[in-house]
Coordinates of C-alpha atoms in Angstrom, one line a residue:
X295 CA 13.8 -47.4 -10.9
X296 CA 13.6 -44.5 -8.3
X297 CA 11.1 -41.8 -9.1
X298 CA 12.7 -38.7 -10.8
X299 CA 11.5 -36.3 -8.1
X300 CA 13.7 -38.0 -5.5
X301 CA 16.9 -37.4 -7.5
X302 CA 18.9 -34.3 -8.0
X303 CA 18.9 -32.7 -11.5
X304 CA 22.5 -33.5 -12.1
X305 CA 22.0 -37.1 -11.1
X306 CA 18.9 -37.4 -13.3
X307 CA 20.8 -36.0 -16.3
X308 CA 23.5 -38.6 -15.8
X309 CA 20.9 -41.4 -15.7
X310 CA 19.2 -40.2 -18.9
X311 CA 22.5 -39.9 -20.7
X312 CA 23.6 -43.4 -19.6
X313 CA 20.2 -44.8 -20.6
X314 CA 20.5 -43.3 -24.1
X315 CA 24.0 -44.7 -24.6
X316 CA 22.9 -48.1 -23.4
X317 CA 19.9 -48.1 -25.6
X318 CA 22.0 -47.4 -28.6
X319 CA 24.3 -50.3 -27.7
X320 CA 21.3 -52.6 -26.9
X321 CA 22.6 -53.2 -23.4
X322 CA 20.0 -51.2 -21.5
X323 CA 18.3 -54.3 -20.1
X324 CA 21.5 -55.6 -18.7
X325 CA 22.4 -52.3 -17.1
X326 CA 19.0 -51.5 -15.6
X327 CA 20.0 -53.0 -12.3
X328 CA 23.1 -50.8 -12.2
X329 CA 21.1 -47.6 -12.9
X330 CA 18.7 -48.4 -10.0
X331 CA 21.6 -48.3 -7.6
X332 CA 22.8 -44.8 -8.6
X333 CA 22.5 -42.5 -5.5
X334 CA 21.9 -38.8 -5.6
X335 CA 24.9 -36.6 -5.0
X336 CA 25.0 -35.3 -1.5
X337 CA 24.6 -31.5 -1.1
X338 CA 27.7 -29.6 -0.3
X339 CA 27.8 -28.0 3.2
X340 CA 28.7 -24.4 2.9
X341 CA 31.6 -23.3 5.2
X342 CA 32.3 -19.7 6.1
X343 CA 36.0 -18.9 5.3
X344 CA 38.0 -18.5 8.6
X345 CA 39.1 -15.0 7.8
X346 CA 35.5 -14.0 7.3
X347 CA 34.6 -14.9 10.9
X348 CA 34.8 -12.6 13.9
X349 CA 37.4 -13.9 16.3
X350 CA 35.1 -13.1 19.2
X351 CA 31.7 -14.3 18.1
X352 CA 32.9 -16.7 15.4
X353 CA 30.0 -15.5 13.2
X354 CA 30.2 -13.9 9.8
X355 CA 31.5 -10.4 10.2
X356 CA 28.9 -7.8 9.2
X357 CA 30.7 -4.6 10.0
X358 CA 34.5 -5.3 10.0
X359 CA 36.7 -2.9 11.9
X360 CA 40.5 -3.1 12.6
X361 CA 41.9 -2.2 16.0
X362 CA 45.4 -0.8 16.8
X363 CA 46.9 -4.3 16.8
X364 CA 45.9 -4.9 13.2
X365 CA 43.3 -7.6 14.0
X366 CA 39.8 -7.2 12.3
X367 CA 36.7 -7.9 14.3
X368 CA 33.0 -7.3 13.9
X369 CA 32.2 -3.8 15.3
X370 CA 29.4 -5.0 17.7
X371 CA 31.6 -7.7 19.2
X372 CA 34.7 -5.6 19.8
X373 CA 32.6 -2.7 21.2
X374 CA 31.0 -5.1 23.8
X375 CA 34.5 -6.3 24.6
X376 CA 35.9 -2.8 25.3
X377 CA 32.7 -1.6 27.0
X378 CA 33.1 -4.4 29.5
X379 CA 36.4 -2.8 30.6
X380 CA 38.8 -4.8 28.5
X381 CA 41.8 -2.9 27.1
X382 CA 43.6 -5.8 25.4
X383 CA 43.3 -7.4 21.9
X384 CA 41.3 -10.6 22.3
X385 CA 43.5 -12.4 19.7
X386 CA 47.1 -11.1 20.4
X387 CA 46.5 -10.2 24.1
X388 CA 48.5 -7.0 23.5
X389 CA 47.5 -3.8 25.1
X390 CA 45.3 -1.6 22.8
X391 CA 47.1 1.7 22.3
X392 CA 43.7 3.4 21.7
X393 CA 40.0 2.3 21.3
X394 CA 39.8 3.6 17.7
X395 CA 38.1 1.2 15.3
X396 CA 39.0 1.7 11.6
X397 CA 36.5 0.4 9.1
X398 CA 38.1 -2.4 7.0
X399 CA 36.5 -1.7 3.6
X400 CA 38.6 -4.3 1.8
X401 CA 37.5 -7.3 3.9
X402 CA 33.9 -6.0 3.9
X403 CA 33.8 -6.0 0.1
X404 CA 35.4 -9.5 0.0
X405 CA 32.7 -10.7 2.4
X406 CA 29.9 -9.1 0.3
X407 CA 31.3 -10.7 -2.9
X408 CA 31.4 -14.1 -1.2
X409 CA 27.8 -13.7 -0.1
X410 CA 26.8 -12.9 -3.7
X411 CA 28.6 -15.9 -5.0
X412 CA 26.8 -18.2 -2.6
X413 CA 23.4 -16.6 -3.0
X414 CA 22.1 -19.8 -4.5
X415 CA 22.9 -21.6 -1.3
X416 CA 20.8 -19.2 0.8
X417 CA 23.5 -16.7 1.8
X418 CA 22.1 -13.1 2.0
X419 CA 24.4 -10.2 1.1
X420 CA 25.3 -8.2 4.2
X421 CA 24.3 -4.5 3.7
X422 CA 27.0 -1.8 3.7
X423 CA 27.1 -0.6 7.4
X424 CA 26.6 3.0 8.2
X425 CA 29.5 4.8 9.8
X426 CA 28.7 5.4 13.5
X427 CA 28.4 9.0 14.7
X428 CA 31.2 10.5 16.8
X429 CA 31.1 12.9 19.8
X430 CA 32.0 15.7 17.5
X431 CA 28.9 14.9 15.4
X432 CA 26.7 15.0 18.5
X433 CA 28.3 18.2 19.7
X434 CA 27.7 19.9 16.4
X435 CA 24.1 18.6 16.2
X436 CA 23.3 19.8 19.8
X437 CA 24.8 23.2 19.0
X438 CA 22.7 23.6 15.9
X439 CA 19.5 22.6 17.7
X440 CA 20.2 25.0 20.6
X441 CA 20.9 27.8 18.1
X442 CA 17.7 27.1 16.1
X443 CA 15.7 27.0 19.4
X444 CA 17.0 30.4 20.5
X445 CA 16.2 31.9 17.1
X446 CA 12.8 30.3 17.0
X447 CA 13.6 28.4 13.8
X448 CA 11.1 25.6 14.2
X449 CA 11.5 24.2 10.7
X450 CA 15.3 23.9 11.0
X451 CA 14.9 22.6 14.5
X452 CA 12.5 19.9 13.3
X453 CA 14.9 18.8 10.6
X454 CA 17.7 18.5 13.2
X455 CA 15.5 16.6 15.7
X456 CA 14.5 14.2 12.9
X457 CA 18.2 13.6 12.2
X458 CA 18.8 12.8 15.8
X459 CA 15.9 10.3 15.7
X460 CA 17.3 8.6 12.6
X461 CA 20.7 8.3 14.4
X462 CA 19.0 6.7 17.4
X463 CA 17.3 4.1 15.2
X464 CA 20.5 3.2 13.4
X465 CA 22.2 1.6 16.4
X466 CA 22.4 1.4 20.2
X467 CA 25.9 2.8 19.9
X468 CA 24.5 6.0 18.3
X469 CA 21.9 6.3 21.0
X470 CA 24.4 6.0 23.8
X471 CA 26.7 8.6 22.1
X472 CA 23.8 11.0 21.8
X473 CA 22.8 10.5 25.4
X474 CA 26.3 11.0 26.6
X475 CA 26.6 14.1 24.5
X476 CA 23.6 15.8 26.2
X477 CA 21.1 15.4 23.3
X478 CA 18.3 14.7 25.8
X479 CA 18.9 18.0 27.7
X480 CA 18.9 19.9 24.4
X481 CA 15.7 18.4 23.2
X482 CA 14.0 19.0 26.6
X483 CA 15.0 22.6 26.4
X484 CA 13.6 22.9 22.9
X485 CA 10.4 21.2 23.9
X486 CA 9.9 23.7 26.8
X487 CA 10.7 26.7 24.6
X488 CA 8.3 25.9 21.7
X489 CA 5.6 24.6 24.1
X490 CA 5.6 28.0 25.9
X491 CA 4.8 29.7 22.6
X492 CA 2.1 27.6 21.1
X493 CA 1.3 23.8 21.2
X494 CA -1.0 24.2 18.2
X495 CA 1.4 26.1 16.0
X496 CA 4.3 23.9 16.7
X497 CA 2.5 20.6 17.0
X498 CA 4.6 18.7 14.5
X499 CA 7.9 19.8 16.0
X500 CA 6.7 19.0 19.5
X501 CA 5.5 15.6 18.5
X502 CA 8.9 14.7 16.9
X503 CA 10.6 15.8 20.1
X504 CA 8.2 13.8 22.2
X505 CA 8.9 10.7 20.1
X506 CA 12.7 11.1 20.5
X507 CA 12.9 11.9 24.2
X508 CA 12.0 8.4 25.5
X509 CA 15.2 7.1 23.8
X510 CA 17.2 8.9 26.5
X511 CA 15.5 7.4 29.5
X512 CA 16.5 7.7 32.3
X513 CA 16.4 11.4 31.9
X514 CA 18.9 13.7 33.6
X515 CA 17.9 16.1 36.3
X516 CA 18.3 19.0 33.9
X517 CA 15.9 17.3 31.4
X518 CA 13.4 16.6 34.1
X519 CA 13.5 20.2 35.3
X520 CA 12.7 21.5 31.8
X521 CA 9.9 19.0 31.2
X522 CA 8.4 19.6 34.6
X523 CA 7.7 23.3 33.9
X524 CA 4.1 24.4 33.7
X525 CA 4.5 25.0 29.9
X526 CA 5.8 21.5 29.3
X527 CA 3.2 19.8 31.4
X528 CA 0.4 21.7 29.8
X529 CA 1.7 20.7 26.4
X530 CA 2.0 17.0 27.3
X531 CA -1.5 17.0 28.8
X532 CA -2.7 18.6 25.6
X533 CA -1.2 15.8 23.5
X534 CA -3.0 13.3 25.8
X535 CA -6.2 14.5 24.3
X536 CA -5.2 14.3 20.7
X537 CA -6.2 11.6 18.2
X538 CA -2.6 10.7 17.4
X539 CA -2.0 7.6 19.5
X540 CA 1.8 7.9 19.2
X541 CA 1.8 11.3 20.8
X542 CA -0.5 10.0 23.6
X543 CA 1.9 7.2 24.2
X544 CA 5.0 9.3 24.4
X545 CA 3.4 11.9 26.6
X546 CA 2.3 9.4 29.2
X547 CA 5.7 7.7 29.1
X548 CA 7.3 11.1 29.8
X549 CA 4.9 11.9 32.6
X550 CA 5.6 8.5 34.2
X551 CA 9.4 9.2 33.9
X552 CA 9.0 12.5 35.7
X553 CA 7.4 11.0 38.7
X554 CA 9.3 7.7 38.8
X555 CA 12.1 9.1 41.0
X556 CA 9.8 11.0 43.3
X557 CA 6.1 10.0 43.4
X558 CA 5.4 13.1 45.4
X559 CA 5.7 15.1 42.2
X560 CA 2.1 13.8 41.4
X561 CA 0.6 16.6 43.5
X562 CA 2.6 19.2 41.6
X563 CA 2.6 17.8 38.1
X564 CA -0.6 15.7 37.6
X565 CA -3.3 16.8 39.9
X566 CA -3.5 20.4 38.6
X567 CA -4.1 19.1 35.1
X568 CA -7.7 19.4 34.1
X569 CA -9.2 16.2 32.7
X570 CA -6.1 14.1 33.5
X571 CA -8.3 11.3 34.8
X572 CA -10.3 11.1 31.6
X573 CA -7.1 11.1 29.4
X574 CA -5.4 8.3 31.4
X575 CA -8.5 6.2 31.6
X576 CA -9.0 6.4 27.9
X577 CA -5.5 5.1 27.3
X578 CA -6.2 2.1 29.5
X579 CA -9.5 1.4 27.8
X580 CA -8.0 1.6 24.3
X581 CA -5.0 -0.7 25.2
X582 CA -3.2 0.3 22.0
X583 CA 0.2 -0.1 23.5
X584 CA 1.4 -2.2 26.5
X585 CA 4.0 0.4 27.5
X586 CA 1.4 3.2 27.5
X587 CA -1.1 1.1 29.4
X588 CA 1.4 0.3 32.1
X589 CA 2.5 3.9 32.3
X590 CA -1.1 5.1 32.6
X591 CA -2.0 2.5 35.3
X592 CA 1.1 3.7 37.3
X593 CA 0.0 7.3 37.0
X594 CA -3.5 6.5 38.0
X595 CA -2.3 4.6 41.1
X596 CA -0.2 7.5 42.2
X597 CA -3.0 10.0 41.6
X598 CA -5.4 8.0 43.7
X599 CA -2.8 7.4 46.4
X600 CA -1.5 11.0 46.5
X601 CA -4.8 12.9 46.3
X602 CA -6.4 11.5 49.4
X603 CA -9.7 12.5 47.8
X604 CA -12.4 9.8 47.6
X605 CA -14.0 11.6 44.7
X606 CA -11.1 10.7 42.5
X607 CA -11.3 7.0 43.4
X608 CA -15.1 7.2 42.7
X609 CA -14.5 8.8 39.4
X610 CA -12.2 6.0 38.2
X611 CA -14.9 3.5 39.3
X612 CA -17.2 5.1 36.7
X613 CA -17.4 5.0 32.9
X614 CA -16.5 1.4 32.3
X615 CA -13.1 1.8 33.8
X616 CA -13.5 -1.1 36.2
X617 CA -14.5 -3.3 33.3
X618 CA -11.3 -2.4 31.5
X619 CA -9.3 -3.2 34.7
X620 CA -10.9 -6.6 35.0
X621 CA -10.2 -7.3 31.4
X622 CA -6.5 -6.4 31.9
X623 CA -6.3 -8.6 35.0
X624 CA -7.7 -11.6 33.1
X625 CA -5.7 -11.4 29.9
X626 CA -2.6 -9.3 30.4
X627 CA 1.0 -10.3 31.2
X628 CA 2.2 -10.2 34.8
X629 CA 3.4 -6.6 35.1
X630 CA 0.2 -5.1 33.6
X631 CA -1.9 -7.5 35.7
X632 CA -0.1 -6.3 38.9
X633 CA -0.6 -2.6 38.1
X634 CA -4.3 -3.1 37.1
X635 CA -5.1 -5.0 40.3
X636 CA -3.2 -2.4 42.4
X637 CA -5.4 0.3 41.0
X638 CA -8.5 -1.8 41.6
X639 CA -7.4 -2.3 45.2
X640 CA -7.1 1.5 45.6
X641 CA -10.6 2.1 44.2
X642 CA -12.0 -0.4 46.6
X643 CA -10.6 1.7 49.5
X644 CA -13.6 4.0 49.3
X645 CA -17.3 3.2 50.0
X646 CA -18.6 4.5 46.7
X647 CA -15.7 3.0 44.8
X648 CA -16.3 -0.4 46.4
X649 CA -20.0 -0.4 45.6
X650 CA -19.3 0.4 42.0
X651 CA -16.7 -2.4 41.8
X652 CA -19.2 -4.9 43.2
X653 CA -21.7 -3.9 40.5
X654 CA -19.5 -5.9 38.1
X655 CA -20.5 -9.6 38.3
X656 CA -16.9 -10.8 37.4
X657 CA -15.1 -8.9 40.2
X658 CA -15.2 -11.7 42.8
X659 CA -14.6 -14.6 40.3
X660 CA -11.6 -12.8 38.8
X661 CA -10.1 -12.0 42.2
X662 CA -10.4 -15.6 43.5
X663 CA -9.2 -16.9 40.1
X664 CA -6.0 -14.9 40.4
X665 CA -5.0 -16.2 43.8
X666 CA -1.8 -18.3 43.5
X667 CA -1.9 -17.9 39.7
X668 CA 0.3 -15.1 38.5
X669 CA 2.8 -13.8 41.2
X670 CA 3.1 -13.3 44.9
X671 CA 2.3 -9.6 44.4
X672 CA -1.0 -10.4 42.5
X673 CA -1.9 -12.9 45.3
X674 CA -1.4 -10.3 48.0
X675 CA -3.4 -7.7 46.1
X676 CA -6.2 -10.2 45.4
X677 CA -6.4 -11.0 49.1
X678 CA -6.6 -7.3 49.9
X679 CA -9.4 -6.7 47.3
X680 CA -11.4 -9.7 48.6
X681 CA -11.0 -8.6 52.2
X682 CA -12.3 -5.1 51.4
X683 CA -15.3 -6.5 49.5
X684 CA -16.2 -9.1 52.1
X685 CA -15.6 -7.4 55.5
X686 CA -18.8 -5.4 55.5
X687 CA -21.1 -7.6 53.4
X688 CA -21.8 -11.3 54.2
X689 CA -23.2 -11.8 50.7
X690 CA -19.8 -11.4 49.1
X691 CA -18.2 -13.6 51.7
X692 CA -20.6 -16.4 50.8
X693 CA -19.9 -15.9 47.1
X694 CA -16.2 -16.1 47.7
X695 CA -16.7 -19.4 49.6
X696 CA -18.6 -20.9 46.7
X697 CA -15.8 -19.9 44.3
X698 CA -13.3 -21.9 46.4
X699 CA -11.7 -18.9 48.1
X700 CA -11.5 -20.7 51.5
X701 CA -9.2 -23.4 50.2
X702 CA -7.0 -21.0 48.4
X703 CA -6.6 -18.7 51.4
X704 CA -5.4 -21.8 53.4
X705 CA -2.7 -22.4 50.7
X706 CA -1.7 -18.7 50.7
X707 CA -1.0 -19.0 54.5
X708 CA 0.9 -22.3 54.0
X709 CA 3.2 -21.1 51.2
X710 CA 4.0 -17.8 53.0
X711 CA 2.9 -14.2 52.6
X712 CA 3.6 -10.7 54.0
X713 CA 2.4 -9.7 57.4
X714 CA -0.5 -7.5 56.3
X715 CA -1.7 -10.2 53.8
X716 CA -1.4 -12.8 56.5
X717 CA -3.7 -10.8 58.8
X718 CA -6.3 -10.2 56.1
X719 CA -6.2 -13.8 55.0
X720 CA -6.7 -15.0 58.6
X721 CA -9.6 -12.6 59.1
X722 CA -11.2 -13.7 55.9
X723 CA -10.9 -17.4 57.0
X724 CA -12.6 -16.6 60.3
X725 CA -15.5 -14.8 58.5
X726 CA -15.9 -17.6 56.0
X727 CA -15.7 -20.4 58.5
X728 CA -19.1 -19.6 60.0
X729 CA -20.7 -20.1 56.6
X730 CA -18.5 -22.9 55.2
X731 CA -20.4 -25.8 56.8
X732 CA -23.7 -24.6 55.4
X733 CA -22.5 -24.4 51.8
X734 CA -21.4 -26.8 49.2
X735 CA -17.9 -25.5 48.3
X736 CA -16.5 -26.1 44.9
X737 CA -13.4 -24.9 43.0
X738 CA -13.1 -26.3 39.5
X739 CA -10.0 -24.2 38.8
X740 CA -7.8 -25.1 41.7
X741 CA -4.7 -27.1 40.8
X742 CA -2.1 -27.9 43.5
X743 CA 0.3 -29.6 41.1
X744 CA 3.9 -28.3 41.2
X745 CA 2.9 -25.6 43.8
X746 CA 6.1 -23.9 45.0
X747 CA 6.7 -21.4 47.8
X748 CA 7.0 -18.0 46.3
X749 CA 9.7 -15.5 47.5
X750 CA 8.2 -12.5 49.2

């Protein structure tokens, strides 16, 4: 007889009942063979009723809405359809008289009841969807925030900003509606106003605004104008020094957004900030958020590039910052690695900066390791760093050869690279060639399998 744990409960109950009956009749021995052949009942496969499926996605409808043709769809699916420029009903092919979407509460309740009935089969009840906000809702909210700002009502303003943040979190549709309604401009205006009075006194309100503004990237020119004022920049730089990591993250993201369209704004916005180097380097060292790390590296790169002051490059070479960069280059994903090595390349552009970079024993091994490993950009930047380290000091040239740099540079030229990188790689090969015959070259990490020509 099959073990009980391999049978369904209903099947096992039938076997027990049959066995008892047979035992009473004295025929259990003769029927034993028949019982052994009883198979478990196959589990029923749950099928979603056709009228519960969205005609577009064919999935269970979560937020049913009815369009002007009388057909019900899932809100997310029909919104994607109309946002793509379609003005016809996907089912009837009729022209939509308007884009209004009326919630179908009847079908929603039917779907929820069906989910509850089939809960034992693993079906989860869909939550009752929130009604999306309208342009009128956004206009009313923005008007109230502006009014509270003018009156200096920071408590009421904070409640309204928190409401806008909740709306943003509810759905992408809400976020777009707020952005199109000018919520970002209103929040930027409120931030500038309260920052001009006191960052300390209105810290909570300003922090809430900071956390909401990134939802409206890319910012409008009006928002950038308000956030680029002296009062706003001072407030954001103040938040960069606070213990609250969330405020640090949002501040650095906003500063990056302000210079993204015009890097020349660095001279106006960032260089005058006292202690900006320390604040940004601390974010890189902590690595508490990939977005904040990338934004900080971008700002540091532009600061070094725009300042033209060797002292700034030398400062970033101090205080363990180079160690943090090397750690990011080794362990981070591609975009972070590219930004970190770009900053390292800039630091190596000065004599003092280069000397401090060379004080780290892992600098050359990491640079050689990254050749042909991550991306074309990383390879070009690695060649640039190696060239800067080797061109005035034969010791580093010899170390690079021992690490297998000569062979990798040959491959860099073979697979293709930019003009400047080609010049630097060729010069490095000439410098290394005079030592190559005297050294035993090795490269335990080189792997030419599946090597493909990158697109530059």
